[in-house]
Amino acid sequence: MHFDGDLRHALIQAAVTALDEVGADHLSLRDVARRIGVSHTAPAHHFTDKAGLLTAVAVEGFHLFAEHLGDALAATRDGQPLDQLPALARAYAEFAERHPGRFEVMFRPALIRPDDPDYQRAGDAAFAALREHIGLCQRQGWRPDVPTATLAAATWAFSHGIATLRMHGSLAGHHLDSSLDGVELLVSTMLGRSGQGPA
């Protein structure tokens, strides 16, 4: 990878590559600069430290994440809202599989600047989309007694847990099918859905 004129973008992309290869704990600004063929001081023009660079990676990650989940909903728009939740969980796990570096930093506040306005807006927007869909499920009769924010947080935690366990190889030890199809089946089972309408 070489610097092509947009230094900030090049640094972010190089950081993503480095994250996928070595992980956040071993990433350094010096290595990121080396990957695009610029001096080790060049990143300071846009990022004062590693946390600043990883925050930019996380912001971009959340935008891609929201787009990915939106595509999953669009692809299943003919189904009932509750029946779309397994597809959302599948898309969640798929994103983690395709973008492991981004996924790692998006949900580790200690690595970034969680008070960064762009990061907060991007993360809030992704969660708001989930909360809106959960509200739609509730209006269709699913758990209307539970506060929407609580149910959305529970759905998020469940999906995130599956994606993380799968990414680390732990899910395979307790669930025979840890493929993306298996993720969908796992969530469908938890929801009591069979693909034949309300349980």
Rosetta silent file (secondary structure, phi, psi, omega in degrees, C-alpha in Angstrom):
SEQUENCE: MHFDGDLRHALIQAAVTALDEVGADHLSLRDVARRIGVSHTAPAHHFTDKAGLLTAVAVEGFHLFAEHLGDALAATRDGQPLDQLPALARAYAEFAERHPGRFEVMFRPALIRPDDPDYQRAGDAAFAALREHIGLCQRQGWRPDVPTATLAAATWAFSHGIATLRMHGSLAGHHLDSSLDGVELLVSTMLGRSGQGPA
SCORE:     score description
SCORE:     0.000 S_00000001
   1 L     0.000  137.259 -179.792    0.000    0.000    0.000 S_00000001
   2 L  -133.115  153.189  178.684    1.315    3.455   -0.879 S_00000001
   3 L   -65.152  125.983 -175.465    0.258    7.007   -0.167 S_00000001
   4 L  -114.442   12.906  177.070   -1.855    8.261   -3.098 S_00000001
   5 L   121.746  -31.609  177.581   -2.498   11.867   -2.108 S_00000001
   6 L  -102.962   91.021 -172.180   -5.165   11.607    0.588 S_00000001
   7 H   -61.687  -44.446 -177.720   -2.988   11.064    3.647 S_00000001
   8 H   -60.419  -48.070 -179.901   -5.806   10.763    6.164 S_00000001
   9 H   -62.925  -42.150 -179.258   -7.653    8.154    4.126 S_00000001
  10 H   -62.682  -39.187  178.898   -4.447    6.260    3.408 S_00000001
  11 H   -65.402  -41.920  179.649   -3.589    6.139    7.112 S_00000001
  12 H   -63.600  -45.298 -179.291   -7.022    4.813    8.018 S_00000001
  13 H   -65.972  -37.953  177.505   -6.875    2.103    5.364 S_00000001
  14 H   -66.625  -36.519  178.269   -3.356    1.124    6.400 S_00000001
  15 H   -65.150  -40.380  177.917   -4.522    0.962   10.008 S_00000001
  16 H   -60.869  -44.824  178.406   -7.377   -1.351    9.017 S_00000001
  17 H   -61.298  -44.519 -179.978   -4.917   -3.654    7.253 S_00000001
  18 H   -64.210  -39.610  178.703   -2.602   -3.618   10.262 S_00000001
  19 H   -61.501  -43.521  179.851   -5.497   -4.346   12.618 S_00000001
  20 H   -63.702  -31.338 -175.491   -6.513   -7.355   10.547 S_00000001
  21 H   -88.649  -43.184 -172.257   -2.930   -8.632   10.601 S_00000001
  22 H  -121.515  -11.792 -179.015   -1.630   -7.867   14.087 S_00000001
  23 L    85.467  162.384 -174.470   -4.564   -6.598   16.152 S_00000001
  24 H   -65.222  -35.879 -175.572   -5.076   -3.320   17.970 S_00000001
  25 H   -66.578  -24.847 -177.696   -2.690   -4.047   20.835 S_00000001
  26 H  -106.132    0.932  178.751    0.279   -4.395   18.467 S_00000001
  27 L   -75.933  142.029  175.661   -0.562   -1.612   16.033 S_00000001
  28 L  -136.107  151.917  177.349    1.685    1.452   16.052 S_00000001
  29 H   -62.030  -36.303  179.726    1.600    4.760   14.207 S_00000001
  30 H   -61.018  -44.029  179.939    5.151    4.135   13.033 S_00000001
  31 H   -67.103  -40.100  179.040    4.142    0.846   11.401 S_00000001
  32 H   -62.004  -43.119  178.406    1.067    2.408    9.807 S_00000001
  33 H   -62.388  -42.361 -179.821    3.221    5.188    8.340 S_00000001
  34 H   -60.812  -37.563 -176.915    5.717    2.627    7.032 S_00000001
  35 H   -63.188  -27.506 -179.962    2.950    0.702    5.288 S_00000001
  36 L  -107.457    6.706  173.462    2.087    3.687    3.080 S_00000001
  37 L    74.639   33.432  175.792    5.666    4.838    2.593 S_00000001
  38 L  -118.556  168.199 -177.971    5.618    8.092    4.572 S_00000001
  39 L   -68.455  158.359 -177.704    7.790    9.286    7.447 S_00000001
  40 L   -67.367  -13.897  178.271    6.902    8.239   10.985 S_00000001
  41 L   -90.760  -12.340 -175.523    5.998   11.858   11.760 S_00000001
  42 H   -60.027  -39.304 -179.281    3.476   12.152    8.904 S_00000001
  43 H   -57.772  -25.715 -178.404    0.465   10.776   10.858 S_00000001
  44 H   -62.044  -17.595  177.382    0.712   13.735   13.245 S_00000001
  45 H   -66.416  -24.324 -178.472   -0.751   15.936   10.507 S_00000001
  46 L  -125.157  -29.350 -175.806   -4.103   14.223   11.125 S_00000001
  47 L  -134.344  121.898 -177.072   -3.801   12.087   14.278 S_00000001
  48 L   -75.480  -21.163  179.933   -1.920   13.084   17.377 S_00000001
  49 L  -157.939  178.241 -178.469   -1.797    9.530   18.688 S_00000001
  50 H   -60.781  -39.396 -179.253   -2.871    5.932   18.126 S_00000001
  51 H   -61.497  -38.013  178.690   -6.211    6.500   19.870 S_00000001
  52 H   -64.336  -41.968  178.676   -7.070    9.264   17.419 S_00000001
  53 H   -65.983  -44.743 -179.162   -6.345    7.041   14.429 S_00000001
  54 H   -67.310  -28.960  175.633   -8.315    4.116   15.866 S_00000001
  55 H   -64.505  -42.293  177.923  -11.232    6.438   16.597 S_00000001
  56 H   -63.780  -38.722  176.167  -11.351    7.354   12.906 S_00000001
  57 H   -61.866  -43.112 -178.919  -11.259    3.639   12.037 S_00000001
  58 H   -65.815  -40.263  178.411  -14.154    3.013   14.422 S_00000001
  59 H   -60.722  -49.338  178.265  -16.222    5.872   12.985 S_00000001
  60 H   -61.083  -38.442  178.997  -15.776    4.543    9.466 S_00000001
  61 H   -61.138  -42.374 -179.893  -16.541    1.062   10.790 S_00000001
  62 H   -66.278  -35.979  176.774  -19.861    2.114   12.252 S_00000001
  63 H   -63.566  -44.550  178.283  -20.896    3.707    8.966 S_00000001
  64 H   -65.558  -38.449 -179.556  -20.093    0.473    7.115 S_00000001
  65 H   -62.346  -48.994  179.867  -21.794   -1.546    9.849 S_00000001
  66 H   -61.418  -39.681  178.649  -25.035    0.444    9.631 S_00000001
  67 H   -64.923  -40.885 -179.419  -25.006    0.110    5.848 S_00000001
  68 H   -64.541  -44.403  178.577  -24.426   -3.647    6.114 S_00000001
  69 H   -66.996  -37.427  177.542  -27.315   -4.139    8.543 S_00000001
  70 H   -62.674  -39.110  177.105  -29.520   -1.936    6.392 S_00000001
  71 H   -64.034  -37.171  178.968  -28.778   -4.119    3.373 S_00000001
  72 H   -65.213  -39.742  177.670  -29.760   -7.208    5.399 S_00000001
  73 H   -67.058  -41.709 -179.290  -33.094   -5.635    6.284 S_00000001
  74 H   -62.994  -35.438 -178.002  -33.695   -4.576    2.689 S_00000001
  75 H   -73.024  -17.101 -178.653  -33.017   -8.112    1.485 S_00000001
  76 L  -120.671   24.319 -172.770  -35.646   -9.502    3.866 S_00000001
  77 L   -64.973  -16.956  179.386  -38.174   -6.675    3.677 S_00000001
  78 L   -79.197  -11.100 -179.409  -40.966   -9.048    2.605 S_00000001
  79 L   -88.505  170.770  174.665  -40.810  -10.820    5.977 S_00000001
  80 L   -71.752  150.259 -177.676  -42.338   -9.868    9.309 S_00000001
  81 L   -53.285  -42.609 -179.355  -40.135   -7.589   11.463 S_00000001
  82 H   -66.950  -34.360  179.237  -39.510  -10.283   14.070 S_00000001
  83 H   -71.401  -12.757  177.711  -38.590  -12.784   11.374 S_00000001
  84 H   -84.597  -14.986 -176.931  -35.927  -10.340   10.182 S_00000001
  85 H   -62.015  -41.729  175.211  -34.013  -10.472   13.486 S_00000001
  86 H   -59.095  -36.434  177.959  -32.163  -13.720   12.636 S_00000001
  87 H   -66.996  -35.859  176.857  -31.048  -12.101    9.368 S_00000001
  88 H   -65.891  -42.827  178.204  -29.811   -9.082   11.312 S_00000001
  89 H   -63.316  -38.437  176.946  -27.837  -11.326   13.673 S_00000001
  90 H   -61.870  -45.666  179.997  -26.374  -13.113   10.660 S_00000001
  91 H   -63.078  -36.650  177.315  -25.361   -9.776    9.139 S_00000001
  92 H   -59.798  -50.883 -179.840  -23.797   -8.779   12.464 S_00000001
  93 H   -65.522  -34.944  179.209  -21.662  -11.936   12.525 S_00000001
  94 H   -66.242  -40.552  177.708  -20.859  -11.537    8.841 S_00000001
  95 H   -61.855  -44.708  179.347  -19.581   -8.005    9.399 S_00000001
  96 H   -60.824  -36.674  179.874  -17.336   -9.219   12.226 S_00000001
  97 H   -70.048  -41.346 -177.004  -15.997  -11.937    9.925 S_00000001
  98 H   -78.844  -29.506 -174.185  -15.329   -9.577    7.004 S_00000001
  99 L  -129.738   61.435 -174.900  -13.963   -6.668    9.050 S_00000001
 100 H   -60.602  -37.834 -179.934  -12.249   -8.121   12.144 S_00000001
 101 H   -66.146  -48.713  177.632   -9.969   -5.123   12.675 S_00000001
 102 H   -60.326  -45.555 -178.357  -12.731   -2.560   12.496 S_00000001
 103 H   -58.149  -39.376 -178.897  -14.984   -4.741   14.648 S_00000001
 104 H   -60.833  -45.886 -174.269  -12.310   -4.974   17.329 S_00000001
 105 H   -84.095  -23.875 -178.584  -11.915   -1.231   17.814 S_00000001
 106 H   -60.293  -32.917 -173.116  -15.554   -0.223   17.347 S_00000001
 107 L  -116.926   23.864  176.122  -16.548   -1.823   20.633 S_00000001
 108 L  -124.993   85.294 -176.763  -13.433   -1.276   22.766 S_00000001
 109 H   -55.524  -28.213 -178.184  -13.685    2.233   24.240 S_00000001
 110 H   -65.932  -19.464 -177.731  -10.326    1.882   25.986 S_00000001
 111 H   -88.685  -16.965 -170.210   -8.600    1.891   22.586 S_00000001
 112 L  -126.623 -165.204  173.465  -10.217    5.028   21.233 S_00000001
 113 L  -109.530   91.168 -174.577  -11.681    8.378   22.250 S_00000001
 114 L   -64.905  -15.809  178.221  -15.270    7.446   23.165 S_00000001
 115 L   -90.327    2.812  178.250  -16.174   11.100   23.735 S_00000001
 116 L   -64.346  127.226 -176.391  -15.304   11.995   20.141 S_00000001
 117 H   -57.935  -40.726  179.575  -18.466   13.568   18.611 S_00000001
 118 H   -64.854  -40.440  178.490  -18.121   11.723   15.295 S_00000001
 119 H   -64.611  -44.706 -179.712  -17.719    8.402   17.095 S_00000001
 120 H   -63.203  -42.507  179.472  -20.732    9.068   19.313 S_00000001
 121 H   -63.925  -43.071 -177.713  -22.900   10.074   16.357 S_00000001
 122 H   -66.835  -44.901  178.933  -21.899    7.031   14.315 S_00000001
 123 H   -66.071  -42.119  179.322  -22.443    4.588   17.167 S_00000001
 124 H   -63.975  -38.011 -179.211  -25.719    6.186   18.210 S_00000001
 125 H   -64.877  -40.993  179.158  -27.018    6.083   14.643 S_00000001
 126 H   -64.492  -43.153 -179.574  -26.323    2.349   14.368 S_00000001
 127 H   -70.127  -35.704  179.241  -28.064    1.635   17.667 S_00000001
 128 H   -61.880  -37.406  178.777  -30.969    3.942   16.787 S_00000001
 129 H   -64.434  -40.642  177.257  -31.605    1.898   13.630 S_00000001
 130 H   -66.002  -44.209 -179.606  -31.774   -1.279   15.728 S_00000001
 131 H   -61.139  -38.891  178.630  -34.022    0.395   18.297 S_00000001
 132 H   -63.551  -40.522  179.990  -36.354    1.550   15.536 S_00000001
 133 H   -69.252  -38.612  177.548  -36.622   -1.994   14.191 S_00000001
 134 H   -63.121  -38.889  176.445  -37.248   -3.397   17.671 S_00000001
 135 H   -60.985  -38.045  176.936  -40.025   -0.833   18.094 S_00000001
 136 H   -64.289  -41.982  176.634  -41.562   -2.098   14.869 S_00000001
 137 H   -60.145  -40.947 -179.402  -41.401   -5.666   16.216 S_00000001
 138 H   -66.649  -37.493  178.151  -43.160   -4.519   19.368 S_00000001
 139 H   -67.832  -18.486  175.975  -45.911   -2.820   17.401 S_00000001
 140 L   -91.765    3.501  173.814  -46.420   -6.187   15.723 S_00000001
 141 L   109.854    0.563 -178.898  -46.942   -7.779   19.143 S_00000001
 142 L   -88.523  117.093  175.203  -43.478   -8.871   20.299 S_00000001
 143 L    44.235   54.543 -179.275  -42.796   -8.073   23.968 S_00000001
 144 L   -69.260  -13.091 -178.717  -44.752   -4.793   24.014 S_00000001
 145 L   -80.208  -11.982 -175.989  -44.444   -4.737   27.814 S_00000001
 146 L   -98.430  136.567  175.552  -40.660   -4.166   27.713 S_00000001
 147 L   -54.885  135.629 -175.470  -39.119   -0.704   27.199 S_00000001
 148 H   -57.394  -41.864 -179.018  -37.894   -0.497   23.617 S_00000001
 149 H   -62.886  -37.562  179.312  -34.415    0.658   24.630 S_00000001
 150 H   -67.228  -45.011 -179.371  -34.061   -2.310   27.007 S_00000001
 151 H   -66.904  -36.700  177.482  -35.193   -4.824   24.404 S_00000001
 152 H   -65.877  -41.194  178.976  -32.905   -3.263   21.786 S_00000001
 153 H   -64.827  -39.468  178.456  -29.946   -3.470   24.176 S_00000001
 154 H   -65.456  -41.103  178.628  -30.713   -7.121   24.915 S_00000001
 155 H   -64.706  -42.640  177.892  -30.967   -7.898   21.193 S_00000001
 156 H   -61.956  -47.038 -178.315  -27.701   -6.086   20.540 S_00000001
 157 H   -62.052  -40.494  179.690  -25.924   -7.906   23.382 S_00000001
 158 H   -64.307  -47.469 -179.603  -27.168  -11.297   22.145 S_00000001
 159 H   -65.115  -41.877 -179.664  -26.101  -10.634   18.560 S_00000001
 160 H   -65.363  -39.971  179.153  -22.758   -9.197   19.612 S_00000001
 161 H   -62.051  -45.007  178.205  -22.087  -12.161   21.868 S_00000001
 162 H   -61.181  -47.451 -178.160  -22.755  -14.644   19.096 S_00000001
 163 H   -60.953  -42.187 -178.062  -20.574  -12.721   16.639 S_00000001
 164 H   -69.415  -45.551  178.016  -17.700  -12.432   19.126 S_00000001
 165 H   -60.696  -40.062  179.854  -17.821  -16.078   20.222 S_00000001
 166 H   -66.673  -43.463 -177.664  -17.925  -17.145   16.588 S_00000001
 167 H   -63.531  -34.429 -178.713  -15.043  -14.873   15.611 S_00000001
 168 L   -88.083   -1.927  178.084  -12.860  -16.246   18.419 S_00000001
 169 L    85.337    2.865 -176.768  -13.718  -19.853   17.602 S_00000001
 170 L   -79.365  -30.379 -177.072  -15.533  -20.494   20.882 S_00000001
 171 H   -62.525  -36.877 -175.931  -19.014  -20.947   19.420 S_00000001
 172 H   -61.092  -25.312 -179.342  -17.956  -24.040   17.477 S_00000001
 173 H   -75.043  -13.556 -175.644  -17.254  -25.895   20.721 S_00000001
 174 L  -130.778   -4.753  179.910  -20.862  -25.660   21.847 S_00000001
 175 L  -137.304  116.804 -170.871  -22.915  -25.246   18.681 S_00000001
 176 L   -57.136  -35.968 -178.604  -22.455  -27.814   15.921 S_00000001
 177 L  -112.100   99.277  179.720  -23.076  -25.343   13.107 S_00000001
 178 L   -98.626   16.453  175.434  -21.093  -22.136   13.609 S_00000001
 179 L   -72.049  175.936  176.649  -21.581  -21.029   10.008 S_00000001
 180 H   -64.128  -35.866  174.540  -23.616  -17.939    9.190 S_00000001
 181 H   -61.421  -38.801  178.873  -26.594  -20.221    8.531 S_00000001
 182 H   -65.243  -34.868  176.365  -26.011  -21.641   11.996 S_00000001
 183 H   -62.565  -45.709  178.599  -26.096  -18.162   13.488 S_00000001
 184 H   -60.408  -42.975  179.959  -29.487  -17.557   11.910 S_00000001
 185 H   -63.911  -40.839  179.919  -30.773  -20.875   13.210 S_00000001
 186 H   -59.993  -45.119 -179.098  -29.484  -20.125   16.699 S_00000001
 187 H   -71.095  -40.714  177.017  -31.330  -16.801   16.838 S_00000001
 188 H   -58.521  -41.845  178.960  -34.483  -18.251   15.278 S_00000001
 189 H   -63.317  -43.837 -179.651  -34.461  -20.965   17.944 S_00000001
 190 H   -62.628  -35.512 -178.468  -34.023  -18.409   20.716 S_00000001
 191 H   -82.409  -11.287 -176.807  -36.934  -16.380   19.354 S_00000001
 192 L    74.752   30.905 -179.430  -39.118  -19.474   18.950 S_00000001
 193 L  -104.697  146.045  179.248  -39.397  -18.857   15.220 S_00000001
 194 L  -124.165    3.236 -175.574  -39.553  -21.595   12.608 S_00000001
 195 L    83.452    4.785 -178.956  -39.984  -19.545    9.468 S_00000001
 196 L  -112.271   20.783 -179.448  -43.681  -20.452    9.447 S_00000001
 197 L   102.727 -170.079 -174.689  -45.015  -17.332   11.113 S_00000001
 198 L   -59.232  140.680  178.582  -45.600  -16.518   14.798 S_00000001
 199 L   -72.958    0.000    0.000  -44.695  -19.221   17.262 S_00000001
